[in-house]
mmCIF file of C-alpha atoms in Angstrom:
data_model
loop_
_atom_site.group_PDB
_atom_site.id
_atom_site.type_symbol
_atom_site.label_atom_id
_atom_site.label_comp_id
_atom_site.label_asym_id
_atom_site.label_seq_id
_atom_site.Cartn_x
_atom_site.Cartn_y
_atom_site.Cartn_z
ATOM 1 C CA UNK A 30 19.647 4.602 -16.361
ATOM 2 C CA UNK A 31 16.206 4.013 -14.965
ATOM 3 C CA UNK A 32 14.405 7.013 -13.584
ATOM 4 C CA UNK A 33 11.852 6.471 -10.793
ATOM 5 C CA UNK A 34 10.173 9.470 -9.149
ATOM 6 C CA UNK A 35 7.664 9.647 -6.301
ATOM 7 C CA UNK A 36 5.279 12.492 -5.427
ATOM 8 C CA UNK A 37 4.738 14.020 -3.015
ATOM 9 C CA UNK A 38 7.946 13.593 -0.895
ATOM 10 C CA UNK A 39 6.010 14.346 2.306
ATOM 11 C CA UNK A 40 2.265 13.945 2.955
ATOM 12 C CA UNK A 41 0.353 14.863 6.099
ATOM 13 C CA UNK A 42 -3.255 13.794 6.435
ATOM 14 C CA UNK A 43 -5.844 13.755 9.200
ATOM 15 C CA UNK A 44 -6.834 10.323 10.627
ATOM 16 C CA UNK A 45 -9.654 8.876 8.540
ATOM 17 C CA UNK A 46 -8.722 10.856 5.388
ATOM 18 C CA UNK A 47 -7.338 9.206 2.191
ATOM 19 C CA UNK A 48 -3.779 9.371 1.009
ATOM 20 C CA UNK A 49 -2.493 8.950 -2.567
ATOM 21 C CA UNK A 50 1.130 8.585 -3.591
ATOM 22 C CA UNK A 51 2.184 8.512 -7.278
ATOM 23 C CA UNK A 52 5.174 6.768 -8.803
ATOM 24 C CA UNK A 53 6.450 7.554 -12.228
ATOM 25 C CA UNK A 54 8.944 5.350 -13.989
ATOM 26 C CA UNK A 55 10.741 5.472 -17.351
ATOM 27 C CA UNK A 56 11.440 1.802 -18.215
ATOM 28 C CA UNK A 57 8.636 0.839 -20.676
ATOM 29 C CA UNK A 58 9.580 -2.807 -20.136
ATOM 30 C CA UNK A 59 8.677 -2.686 -16.544
ATOM 31 C CA UNK A 60 6.005 -5.335 -15.694
ATOM 32 C CA UNK A 61 6.029 -5.588 -11.822
ATOM 33 C CA UNK A 62 5.075 -2.685 -9.591
ATOM 34 C CA UNK A 63 5.366 -3.106 -5.856
ATOM 35 C CA UNK A 64 4.940 -0.689 -2.944
ATOM 36 C CA UNK A 65 7.064 -1.049 0.243
ATOM 37 C CA UNK A 66 6.440 0.491 3.656
ATOM 38 C CA UNK A 67 9.341 1.297 5.992
ATOM 39 C CA UNK A 68 8.389 2.368 9.612
ATOM 40 C CA UNK A 69 10.984 4.334 11.546
ATOM 41 C CA UNK A 70 13.936 2.105 12.467
ATOM 42 C CA UNK A 71 12.564 -0.968 10.710
ATOM 43 C CA UNK A 72 13.260 -2.732 7.338
ATOM 44 C CA UNK A 73 11.191 -2.086 4.233
ATOM 45 C CA UNK A 74 8.306 -4.452 3.834
ATOM 46 C CA UNK A 75 6.008 -5.191 0.800
ATOM 47 C CA UNK A 76 2.440 -4.032 1.335
ATOM 48 C CA UNK A 77 0.973 -4.437 -2.118
ATOM 49 C CA UNK A 78 1.989 -5.199 -5.669
ATOM 50 C CA UNK A 79 0.521 -5.271 -9.083
ATOM 51 C CA UNK A 80 1.562 -6.857 -12.395
ATOM 52 C CA UNK A 81 1.158 -5.269 -15.801
ATOM 53 C CA UNK A 82 -1.795 -7.440 -16.849
ATOM 54 C CA UNK A 83 -4.181 -5.726 -14.470
ATOM 55 C CA UNK A 84 -5.010 -2.097 -13.792
ATOM 56 C CA UNK A 85 -5.999 -2.146 -10.171
ATOM 57 C CA UNK A 86 -5.615 -4.291 -7.041
ATOM 58 C CA UNK A 87 -7.091 -3.867 -3.626
ATOM 59 C CA UNK A 88 -6.296 -5.224 -0.195
ATOM 60 C CA UNK A 89 -8.547 -3.940 2.443
ATOM 61 C CA UNK A 90 -7.659 -0.205 2.925
ATOM 62 C CA UNK A 91 -4.814 -0.264 0.485
ATOM 63 C CA UNK A 92 -5.016 -0.168 -3.291
ATOM 64 C CA UNK A 93 -2.678 0.217 -6.243
ATOM 65 C CA UNK A 94 -3.588 1.488 -9.707
ATOM 66 C CA UNK A 95 -1.443 1.175 -12.761
ATOM 67 C CA UNK A 96 -1.454 3.275 -15.962
ATOM 68 C CA UNK A 97 1.192 1.615 -18.249
ATOM 69 C CA UNK A 98 0.555 3.998 -21.121
ATOM 70 C CA UNK A 99 1.452 6.970 -18.963
ATOM 71 C CA UNK A 100 4.104 4.951 -17.007
ATOM 72 C CA UNK A 101 2.878 5.684 -13.547
ATOM 73 C CA UNK A 102 1.236 3.796 -10.700
ATOM 74 C CA UNK A 103 -0.304 5.025 -7.464
ATOM 75 C CA UNK A 104 -0.772 3.831 -3.871
ATOM 76 C CA UNK A 105 -4.142 4.638 -2.354
ATOM 77 C CA UNK A 106 -4.734 4.352 1.395
ATOM 78 C CA UNK A 107 -8.212 5.007 2.691
ATOM 79 C CA UNK A 108 -9.324 5.525 6.293
ATOM 80 C CA UNK A 109 -5.854 6.365 7.348
ATOM 81 C CA UNK A 110 -4.713 5.495 10.853
ATOM 82 C CA UNK A 111 -1.731 6.639 12.937
ATOM 83 C CA UNK A 112 0.001 3.268 12.270
ATOM 84 C CA UNK A 113 -0.025 4.126 8.566
ATOM 85 C CA UNK A 114 2.614 6.807 9.257
ATOM 86 C CA UNK A 115 5.915 5.646 7.675
ATOM 87 C CA UNK A 116 7.946 6.089 4.611
ATOM 88 C CA UNK A 117 6.489 4.482 1.442
ATOM 89 C CA UNK A 118 8.654 3.464 -1.556
ATOM 90 C CA UNK A 119 7.641 2.312 -4.962
ATOM 91 C CA UNK A 120 9.976 -0.107 -6.599
ATOM 92 C CA UNK A 121 9.203 -0.964 -10.187
ATOM 93 C CA UNK A 122 11.255 -3.633 -11.769
ATOM 94 C CA UNK A 123 13.777 -2.328 -14.250
ATOM 95 C CA UNK A 124 16.805 -3.386 -16.102
ATOM 96 C CA UNK A 125 15.170 -6.190 -18.055
ATOM 97 C CA UNK A 126 13.755 -7.788 -14.931
ATOM 98 C CA UNK A 127 16.949 -7.773 -13.059
ATOM 99 C CA UNK A 128 16.320 -5.405 -10.211
ATOM 100 C CA UNK A 129 13.963 -3.363 -8.151
ATOM 101 C CA UNK A 130 14.707 0.415 -8.539
ATOM 102 C CA UNK A 131 13.358 2.175 -5.424
ATOM 103 C CA UNK A 132 11.779 5.617 -5.713
ATOM 104 C CA UNK A 133 12.806 8.490 -3.516
ATOM 105 C CA UNK A 134 10.208 7.786 -0.863
ATOM 106 C CA UNK A 135 7.205 9.545 0.541
ATOM 107 C CA UNK A 136 6.972 10.358 4.186
ATOM 108 C CA UNK A 137 3.354 9.937 5.264
ATOM 109 C CA UNK A 138 2.230 11.363 8.560
ATOM 110 C CA UNK A 139 -1.287 10.595 9.840
ATOM 111 C CA UNK A 140 -2.227 13.226 12.459
ATOM 112 C CA UNK A 141 -4.941 12.641 15.191
ATOM 113 C CA UNK B 20 10.897 -11.691 11.228
ATOM 114 C CA UNK B 21 11.286 -11.915 7.551
ATOM 115 C CA UNK B 22 13.761 -14.811 7.442
ATOM 116 C CA UNK B 23 16.660 -12.751 6.386
ATOM 117 C CA UNK B 24 19.332 -12.087 9.038
ATOM 118 C CA UNK B 25 22.156 -9.583 8.960
ATOM 119 C CA UNK B 26 25.134 -9.265 11.264
ATOM 120 C CA UNK B 27 26.341 -7.159 12.790
ATOM 121 C CA UNK B 28 23.498 -4.785 13.470
ATOM 122 C CA UNK B 29 25.849 -1.979 14.174
ATOM 123 C CA UNK B 30 29.438 -1.345 13.083
ATOM 124 C CA UNK B 31 31.910 1.391 13.736
ATOM 125 C CA UNK B 32 35.135 1.264 11.763
ATOM 126 C CA UNK B 33 38.101 3.460 10.960
ATOM 127 C CA UNK B 34 38.963 4.375 7.391
ATOM 128 C CA UNK B 35 41.966 1.909 7.392
ATOM 129 C CA UNK B 36 39.988 -1.069 8.766
ATOM 130 C CA UNK B 37 38.806 -4.042 7.052
ATOM 131 C CA UNK B 38 35.390 -5.541 7.993
ATOM 132 C CA UNK B 39 32.708 -7.691 6.602
ATOM 133 C CA UNK B 40 28.909 -7.632 6.730
ATOM 134 C CA UNK B 41 27.065 -10.875 6.596
ATOM 135 C CA UNK B 42 23.610 -11.810 5.308
ATOM 136 C CA UNK B 43 21.946 -15.106 5.584
ATOM 137 C CA UNK B 44 18.522 -16.448 4.447
ATOM 138 C CA UNK B 45 17.026 -19.922 4.553
ATOM 139 C CA UNK B 46 13.806 -19.058 2.508
ATOM 140 C CA UNK B 47 15.024 -21.030 -0.465
ATOM 141 C CA UNK B 48 15.495 -17.769 -2.442
ATOM 142 C CA UNK B 49 17.779 -17.660 -5.361
ATOM 143 C CA UNK B 50 18.431 -13.918 -5.652
ATOM 144 C CA UNK B 51 20.171 -11.730 -3.063
ATOM 145 C CA UNK B 52 20.777 -8.031 -3.004
ATOM 146 C CA UNK B 53 22.815 -5.335 -1.226
ATOM 147 C CA UNK B 54 21.225 -1.884 -0.786
ATOM 148 C CA UNK B 55 22.577 1.200 0.730
ATOM 149 C CA UNK B 56 20.189 3.570 2.602
ATOM 150 C CA UNK B 57 21.436 6.962 3.639
ATOM 151 C CA UNK B 58 19.648 10.052 4.857
ATOM 152 C CA UNK B 59 20.322 11.998 1.648
ATOM 153 C CA UNK B 60 19.435 9.301 -0.930
ATOM 154 C CA UNK B 61 16.742 6.655 -1.344
ATOM 155 C CA UNK B 62 17.483 2.980 -1.298
ATOM 156 C CA UNK B 63 20.388 2.523 -3.673
ATOM 157 C CA UNK B 64 20.969 -0.886 -5.245
ATOM 158 C CA UNK B 65 24.529 -2.013 -4.950
ATOM 159 C CA UNK B 66 24.763 -5.576 -6.157
ATOM 160 C CA UNK B 67 22.545 -8.366 -7.290
ATOM 161 C CA UNK B 68 23.333 -12.025 -7.172
ATOM 162 C CA UNK B 69 21.203 -14.721 -8.805
ATOM 163 C CA UNK B 70 22.043 -18.395 -8.169
ATOM 164 C CA UNK B 71 25.403 -17.217 -6.670
ATOM 165 C CA UNK B 72 26.384 -15.237 -9.866
ATOM 166 C CA UNK B 73 26.693 -11.529 -9.729
ATOM 167 C CA UNK B 74 24.290 -9.984 -12.293
ATOM 168 C CA UNK B 75 24.377 -6.373 -11.329
ATOM 169 C CA UNK B 76 27.152 -4.039 -10.038
ATOM 170 C CA UNK B 77 25.625 -0.591 -9.796
ATOM 171 C CA UNK B 78 28.836 1.281 -10.357
ATOM 172 C CA UNK B 79 29.850 0.652 -6.751
ATOM 173 C CA UNK B 80 33.385 1.618 -5.697
ATOM 174 C CA UNK B 81 35.897 -1.177 -5.374
ATOM 175 C CA UNK B 82 36.280 -0.572 -1.628
ATOM 176 C CA UNK B 83 33.106 -2.546 -1.415
ATOM 177 C CA UNK B 84 33.554 -6.139 -2.442
ATOM 178 C CA UNK B 85 30.652 -8.678 -2.395
ATOM 179 C CA UNK B 86 30.869 -12.415 -2.016
ATOM 180 C CA UNK B 87 28.240 -14.979 -2.483
ATOM 181 C CA UNK B 88 29.492 -18.468 -1.563
ATOM 182 C CA UNK B 89 26.062 -20.102 -1.908
ATOM 183 C CA UNK B 90 22.460 -19.044 -2.487
ATOM 184 C CA UNK B 91 21.856 -18.675 1.316
ATOM 185 C CA UNK B 92 24.724 -16.426 2.249
ATOM 186 C CA UNK B 93 25.945 -13.022 1.057
ATOM 187 C CA UNK B 94 28.811 -11.003 2.284
ATOM 188 C CA UNK B 95 29.939 -7.438 1.871
ATOM 189 C CA UNK B 96 33.652 -6.928 2.483
ATOM 190 C CA UNK B 97 34.681 -3.385 3.406
ATOM 191 C CA UNK B 98 38.107 -1.789 3.228
ATOM 192 C CA UNK B 99 39.508 1.731 3.245
ATOM 193 C CA UNK B 100 36.001 3.275 3.514
ATOM 194 C CA UNK B 101 35.268 6.968 3.628
ATOM 195 C CA UNK B 102 33.057 8.813 6.141
ATOM 196 C CA UNK B 103 30.459 9.353 3.352
ATOM 197 C CA UNK B 104 30.050 5.527 3.261
ATOM 198 C CA UNK B 105 28.305 5.688 6.638
ATOM 199 C CA UNK B 106 24.848 4.472 6.078
ATOM 200 C CA UNK B 107 22.403 1.689 6.715
ATOM 201 C CA UNK B 108 23.274 -1.406 4.601
ATOM 202 C CA UNK B 109 20.321 -3.601 3.824
ATOM 203 C CA UNK B 110 20.363 -7.090 2.494
ATOM 204 C CA UNK B 111 17.357 -8.584 0.645
ATOM 205 C CA UNK B 112 16.487 -11.816 -0.982
ATOM 206 C CA UNK B 113 13.738 -12.885 -3.356
ATOM 207 C CA UNK B 114 12.658 -16.089 -4.978
ATOM 208 C CA UNK B 115 13.948 -14.884 -8.273
ATOM 209 C CA UNK B 116 15.292 -11.709 -9.749
ATOM 210 C CA UNK B 117 13.011 -8.693 -9.765
ATOM 211 C CA UNK B 118 9.360 -10.014 -10.178
ATOM 212 C CA UNK B 119 9.030 -11.319 -6.670
ATOM 213 C CA UNK B 120 8.722 -9.838 -3.227
ATOM 214 C CA UNK B 121 12.009 -8.840 -1.730
ATOM 215 C CA UNK B 122 12.499 -9.704 1.907
ATOM 216 C CA UNK B 123 14.761 -7.396 3.760
ATOM 217 C CA UNK B 124 17.086 -8.056 6.656
ATOM 218 C CA UNK B 125 17.210 -5.509 9.558
ATOM 219 C CA UNK B 126 20.283 -3.831 8.209
ATOM 220 C CA UNK B 127 23.733 -2.946 9.464
ATOM 221 C CA UNK B 128 24.177 0.579 10.638
ATOM 222 C CA UNK B 129 27.701 1.443 9.601
ATOM 223 C CA UNK B 130 29.644 4.422 10.868
ATOM 224 C CA UNK B 131 33.013 5.210 9.370
ATOM 225 C CA UNK B 132 35.182 7.469 11.548
#
């Protein structure tokens, strides 16, 4: 089956620092790479996504970079704020485009 | 509010009970999903429906039975569950399978006693 791994599993940063979370996948046919944020007690929500025809995408303080050759993509958060504290999941499409396979999640804590 | 509504929000059931979870979306989406989220594992895909047809059953035990009567509604029928089935069950929908944003409901917190 598809293998999706995230690193690190937990990440603690000081407010204002940058955070980077990496997602490694095994399905070479994957062509859609989203990141979801799940705050405590809430549902997962899409924060940014990228398709395989581009290498980087930015949206204000958030960016995603893709390396299809190495089969990994990363979430970058700059100038972190306390409200960025949450669990982040990558969810590359797998199974011939049939489903999103969620990674193991990264607990990000932004400390004051 | 994502436009995906799940009921009930909380459910406590005995191992011999039969209950159903309901998910509803009026976003015009064609694909609907059931995910299980527990403390020990990440979001686990259970079932995928596309245009009311089941396209994925991720080796889910038969005590979980999905039903999709139309593109707007998805049910998960539960019977003879085990305590280890206690988890948050999340429904999601997307415009089409895979390559579009998935909108999640708030989930049903299930406790099996």
